[in-house]
Amino acid sequence: WDFLIIFFCLPVVIFNEITKKRLLGDVSCRIVPFMEVSSLGVTTFSLCALGIDRFHAATSPQANARPIEQCQSIIAKLAVIWVGSMTLSVPEILLWQLAQDTSPVSGVVTEYCTMKPSSNLPESVYSLVLTYQNARMWWYFGCYFCLPILFTVSCQLVTRRISSTEKKTECRGTKHSQCESHLNCTIIGLTIIYGLCTTPENVCNIVVAYMSPDMSKQTLDLLNLINQFFLFFKCSVTPILLLCLCRPLGQAFMDCCCCCCEGCSPDTASSEGSADSKLKTEMSSSIFFDKPRESPPPLLALGTPC
């Protein structure tokens, strides 16, 4: 979804700021806010799902040998997150529409998007959209800002409490603990980036809601532009942060990029061959050096010294 925001919404916004004309007209006025709000929903519910996953990992009785989740289960979760986010963003399509204004200085006709429900809507739909417009500021603040931050902080506190309790009773593997800490740091990093990038928008929404009669249209447009570019920054930084903090995902991404290059095939084959030979050498040497010196012959048949 971040990819769609960067490659569809960003060119439309830049084109509008340069030419004062709205690319794709009324369609972009409805689709761009819909995609931007859907992006907030996707990030919010993804952070909540990741927090639940970390909680299950901490409370699992067999944390070191968790079964790999089936592909159908992952697709179902993603479908719930995406469909739910898009469903909650449907009022944005009915809320925005294209408007034109003539500059008093230059006399140039400029196109802009205004938050005004169409009077052609059915009465019941119009009242629902109008209610959504009045509650939009607090809905933004509660669902798309407070919910992911509070949910992530709560899950992290509970997970750390359980992990610290289990460390006192049993000693887990070092590799497993490092993997869990990397995943927790990834979720915390995503939450921090999301919180920093959505804070200006929520502050601007509250300021505009209570001070909009005293603010000019140019100021309101500038604040809206700043909020959009914070969202674009979040969509650009999030994939990079994932690849840098989540090492398995970054390694898988590099492997996929390497597989696309024909020149990487011989190196990969040679590296795999060298890794296999190194593994065989280490196994043979460990079996040789770890062999007990004064063990009776019947004990050797019970298994390898490893």
Coordinates of C-alpha atoms in Angstrom, one line a residue:
W1 CA 0.0 0.0 0.0
D2 CA 2.9 2.3 0.6
F3 CA 4.0 1.6 -2.9
L4 CA 0.6 2.6 -4.3
I5 CA 0.7 5.9 -2.2
I6 CA 4.1 6.8 -3.5
F7 CA 3.6 6.0 -7.2
F8 CA 0.0 7.2 -7.5
C9 CA -0.8 9.9 -4.9
L10 CA 2.5 11.7 -4.9
P11 CA 2.6 12.6 -8.7
V12 CA -1.0 13.8 -8.5
V13 CA -0.2 16.1 -5.5
I14 CA 3.0 17.4 -7.1
F15 CA 1.2 18.0 -10.5
N16 CA -1.5 20.0 -8.7
E17 CA 1.0 22.2 -6.8
I18 CA 2.9 23.0 -10.0
T19 CA 0.1 23.6 -12.5
K20 CA -2.8 24.4 -10.2
K21 CA -4.8 21.8 -12.2
R22 CA -6.1 18.6 -10.7
L23 CA -4.8 15.6 -12.6
L24 CA -7.7 13.2 -13.5
G25 CA -10.1 15.9 -12.2
D26 CA -12.8 14.9 -9.7
V27 CA -11.6 11.2 -9.7
S28 CA -8.3 12.1 -8.1
C29 CA -10.0 14.3 -5.5
R30 CA -11.9 11.3 -4.3
I31 CA -9.3 8.5 -4.9
V32 CA -6.3 10.2 -3.3
P33 CA -7.9 10.9 0.1
F34 CA -9.4 7.4 0.0
M35 CA -6.0 5.8 -0.6
E36 CA -4.3 8.0 2.0
V37 CA -6.8 7.2 4.8
S38 CA -6.7 3.5 3.7
S39 CA -2.9 3.7 4.2
L40 CA -3.4 4.9 7.8
G41 CA -5.8 2.0 8.4
V42 CA -3.5 -0.6 6.9
T43 CA -0.6 0.6 9.1
T44 CA -2.8 0.8 12.2
F45 CA -4.3 -2.6 11.9
S46 CA -0.9 -4.1 10.8
L47 CA 0.8 -2.8 14.0
C48 CA -2.1 -4.2 16.1
A49 CA -1.7 -7.6 14.4
L50 CA 2.1 -7.5 14.9
G51 CA 1.6 -6.7 18.5
I52 CA -0.7 -9.7 19.0
D53 CA 1.8 -11.9 17.2
R54 CA 4.6 -10.8 19.6
F55 CA 2.3 -11.4 22.5
H56 CA 1.5 -15.0 21.3
A57 CA 5.2 -15.5 20.8
A58 CA 6.0 -14.5 24.3
T59 CA 3.2 -16.6 25.8
S60 CA 3.7 -19.7 23.6
P61 CA 4.7 -22.8 25.7
Q62 CA 7.0 -23.9 22.9
A63 CA 8.5 -20.5 21.9
N64 CA 11.7 -22.1 20.5
A65 CA 9.8 -24.4 18.1
R66 CA 6.8 -22.4 17.0
P67 CA 5.1 -23.9 13.9
I68 CA 5.4 -22.0 10.7
E69 CA 2.1 -20.2 9.9
Q70 CA 0.2 -21.5 6.9
C71 CA 0.0 -19.3 3.8
Q72 CA -3.8 -19.3 3.8
S73 CA -3.8 -17.9 7.4
I74 CA -1.5 -15.1 6.5
I75 CA -3.5 -14.2 3.4
A76 CA -6.7 -14.2 5.5
K77 CA -5.2 -11.8 8.0
L78 CA -3.9 -9.5 5.2
A79 CA -7.4 -9.6 3.6
V80 CA -9.1 -8.6 6.8
I81 CA -6.6 -5.7 7.3
W82 CA -6.8 -4.4 3.8
V83 CA -10.6 -4.9 3.3
G84 CA -11.3 -3.4 6.7
S85 CA -9.2 -0.4 6.1
M86 CA -10.7 0.2 2.6
T87 CA -14.2 -0.2 4.0
L88 CA -13.6 2.4 6.8
S89 CA -12.3 4.8 4.1
V90 CA -15.3 4.6 1.8
P91 CA -16.8 7.9 3.3
E92 CA -13.8 9.8 1.9
I93 CA -15.0 9.0 -1.6
L94 CA -18.3 10.7 -0.9
L95 CA -16.9 13.5 1.1
W96 CA -14.5 15.2 -1.3
Q97 CA -15.3 16.9 -4.6
L98 CA -13.5 19.2 -7.2
A99 CA -13.9 22.9 -7.0
Q100 CA -12.6 25.9 -8.9
D101 CA -11.5 29.3 -7.8
T102 CA -10.2 32.4 -9.6
S103 CA -7.2 34.1 -8.2
P104 CA -8.0 37.8 -7.5
V105 CA -4.4 38.8 -8.4
S106 CA -3.5 36.8 -11.5
G107 CA -7.0 35.9 -12.7
V108 CA -6.0 32.3 -13.2
V109 CA -8.5 29.6 -12.5
T110 CA -7.2 27.1 -10.0
E111 CA -8.6 23.7 -9.2
Y112 CA -8.6 22.3 -5.7
C113 CA -10.3 19.6 -3.6
T114 CA -12.9 20.7 -1.0
M115 CA -14.4 18.7 1.8
K116 CA -18.1 19.0 0.9
P117 CA -20.6 16.2 0.4
S118 CA -22.5 16.3 -2.8
S119 CA -26.1 17.4 -2.6
N120 CA -27.1 14.8 -5.1
L121 CA -26.6 12.0 -2.6
P122 CA -29.6 10.2 -1.1
E123 CA -30.8 11.8 2.1
S124 CA -29.7 8.9 4.3
V125 CA -26.2 8.7 2.7
Y126 CA -25.8 12.4 2.9
S127 CA -26.6 12.5 6.6
L128 CA -24.1 9.7 7.3
V129 CA -21.4 11.5 5.3
L130 CA -22.1 14.7 7.1
T131 CA -21.9 12.9 10.4
Y132 CA -18.6 11.4 9.4
Q133 CA -17.3 14.9 8.4
N134 CA -18.2 16.3 11.8
A135 CA -16.6 13.4 13.7
R136 CA -13.6 13.0 11.3
M137 CA -11.1 14.8 13.4
W138 CA -11.7 12.7 16.5
W139 CA -12.0 9.5 14.5
Y140 CA -8.6 10.2 13.0
F141 CA -7.1 10.9 16.4
G142 CA -8.7 8.0 18.2
C143 CA -8.5 5.2 15.6
Y144 CA -5.5 6.1 13.4
F145 CA -3.2 7.6 16.1
C146 CA -4.1 6.5 19.7
L147 CA -5.1 2.9 18.8
P148 CA -1.8 1.7 17.2
I149 CA 0.4 3.5 19.7
L150 CA -1.5 2.4 22.8
F151 CA -1.9 -1.1 21.4
T152 CA 1.8 -1.5 20.6
V153 CA 3.0 0.0 23.9
S154 CA 0.6 -2.3 25.8
C155 CA 1.7 -5.4 23.9
Q156 CA 5.4 -4.6 24.4
L157 CA 5.0 -4.0 28.1
V158 CA 3.2 -7.3 28.6
T159 CA 5.6 -9.1 26.4
R160 CA 8.6 -7.7 28.3
R161 CA 7.0 -8.6 31.6
I162 CA 6.4 -12.2 30.5
S163 CA 9.9 -12.5 29.0
S164 CA 11.6 -11.2 32.1
T165 CA 9.6 -13.7 34.2
E166 CA 10.5 -16.6 32.0
K167 CA 14.1 -15.7 32.0
K168 CA 14.2 -16.2 35.8
T169 CA 12.7 -19.6 35.6
E170 CA 14.3 -21.0 32.5
C171 CA 17.2 -20.1 30.2
R172 CA 16.2 -19.8 26.5
G173 CA 18.4 -20.1 23.5
T174 CA 20.6 -17.1 22.8
K175 CA 19.7 -17.2 19.1
H176 CA 16.0 -17.3 19.8
S177 CA 16.2 -14.3 22.2
Q178 CA 18.1 -12.3 19.7
C179 CA 15.5 -13.0 17.0
E180 CA 12.7 -12.0 19.4
S181 CA 14.5 -8.8 20.3
H182 CA 15.0 -7.9 16.6
L183 CA 11.4 -8.4 15.9
N184 CA 10.3 -6.3 18.9
C185 CA 12.7 -3.5 17.9
T186 CA 11.2 -3.6 14.3
I187 CA 7.7 -3.1 15.7
I188 CA 8.8 -0.3 18.0
G189 CA 10.7 1.4 15.1
L190 CA 7.6 1.2 12.9
T191 CA 5.4 2.6 15.6
I192 CA 7.8 5.5 16.3
I193 CA 8.0 6.4 12.6
Y194 CA 4.2 6.2 12.3
G195 CA 3.6 8.3 15.4
L196 CA 6.1 11.0 14.4
C197 CA 4.6 11.3 10.8
T198 CA 1.0 11.3 11.9
T199 CA 1.4 13.8 14.8
P200 CA 1.5 16.9 12.6
E201 CA -1.7 15.9 10.8
N202 CA -3.6 15.3 14.0
V203 CA -2.3 18.6 15.5
C204 CA -3.3 20.5 12.3
N205 CA -6.8 18.9 12.3
I206 CA -7.4 20.0 15.9
V207 CA -6.1 23.5 15.1
V208 CA -8.1 23.8 11.9
A209 CA -11.3 22.5 13.6
Y210 CA -11.2 25.3 16.2
M211 CA -9.5 28.1 14.3
S212 CA -10.5 27.6 10.7
P213 CA -12.7 30.8 10.6
D214 CA -9.6 32.9 11.4
M215 CA -7.3 31.2 8.9
S216 CA -6.9 32.0 5.2
K217 CA -7.3 29.5 2.4
Q218 CA -3.6 29.7 1.6
T219 CA -2.7 28.7 5.2
L220 CA -5.2 25.8 5.1
D221 CA -3.8 24.5 1.8
L222 CA -0.2 24.8 3.1
L223 CA -1.1 22.7 6.2
N224 CA -2.9 20.1 4.1
L225 CA 0.2 19.9 1.8
I226 CA 2.5 19.5 4.8
N227 CA 0.3 16.7 6.2
Q228 CA 0.4 14.9 2.8
F229 CA 4.1 15.0 2.5
F230 CA 4.5 13.6 6.0
L231 CA 2.4 10.7 4.9
F232 CA 4.6 10.3 1.8
F233 CA 7.7 10.4 4.0
K234 CA 6.2 7.6 6.2
C235 CA 5.4 5.5 3.1
S236 CA 9.0 5.9 1.9
V237 CA 10.7 5.2 5.2
T238 CA 8.7 2.3 6.3
P239 CA 9.9 -0.3 3.7
I240 CA 13.5 0.8 4.2
L241 CA 13.1 0.5 8.0
L242 CA 11.7 -3.0 7.6
L243 CA 14.5 -4.1 5.4
C244 CA 17.2 -2.7 7.8
L245 CA 15.7 -3.8 11.1
C246 CA 14.2 -7.1 10.2
R247 CA 17.3 -9.1 9.1
P248 CA 15.5 -12.2 7.7
L249 CA 13.3 -10.0 5.5
G250 CA 16.2 -7.9 4.4
Q251 CA 18.2 -11.1 3.6
A252 CA 15.3 -12.6 1.7
F253 CA 14.9 -9.3 -0.3
M254 CA 18.6 -9.4 -1.2
D255 CA 18.4 -13.0 -2.2
C256 CA 15.4 -12.2 -4.5
C257 CA 17.3 -9.3 -6.1
C258 CA 20.4 -11.6 -6.5
C259 CA 18.3 -14.3 -8.2
C260 CA 17.2 -11.8 -10.8
C261 CA 20.8 -11.2 -11.8
E262 CA 22.3 -13.8 -14.1
G263 CA 25.8 -13.1 -12.9
C264 CA 24.9 -14.1 -9.3
S265 CA 24.0 -17.7 -10.3
P266 CA 27.6 -19.0 -10.4
D267 CA 28.6 -17.2 -7.3
T268 CA 25.5 -18.6 -5.5
A269 CA 26.3 -22.1 -6.6
S270 CA 29.9 -21.8 -5.6
S271 CA 29.0 -20.3 -2.3
E272 CA 26.5 -23.1 -1.6
G273 CA 29.1 -25.7 -2.6
S274 CA 31.7 -24.1 -0.3
A275 CA 29.1 -23.9 2.5
D276 CA 28.3 -27.5 2.1
S277 CA 31.9 -28.6 2.1
K278 CA 32.6 -26.4 5.1
L279 CA 29.7 -27.9 6.9
K280 CA 30.9 -31.4 6.1
T281 CA 34.4 -30.5 7.3
E282 CA 33.1 -29.0 10.5
M283 CA 30.9 -32.0 11.2
S284 CA 33.7 -34.5 10.6
S285 CA 36.1 -32.5 12.7
S286 CA 33.6 -32.1 15.5
I287 CA 32.9 -35.8 15.5
F288 CA 36.6 -36.5 15.6
F289 CA 37.6 -34.1 18.3
D290 CA 34.4 -34.6 20.4
K291 CA 34.9 -38.3 20.5
P292 CA 35.2 -39.4 24.2
R293 CA 38.6 -40.8 25.0
E294 CA 37.7 -43.5 27.5
S295 CA 34.1 -44.4 26.5
P296 CA 33.2 -48.1 26.5
P297 CA 32.4 -49.5 23.1
P298 CA 28.7 -50.1 23.7
L299 CA 28.1 -46.4 24.3
L300 CA 29.3 -45.4 20.8
A301 CA 26.2 -47.0 19.2
L302 CA 23.8 -44.8 21.1
G303 CA 24.4 -41.8 18.8
T304 CA 26.9 -39.3 17.6
P305 CA 28.8 -37.2 20.1
C306 CA 27.0 -34.1 18.7

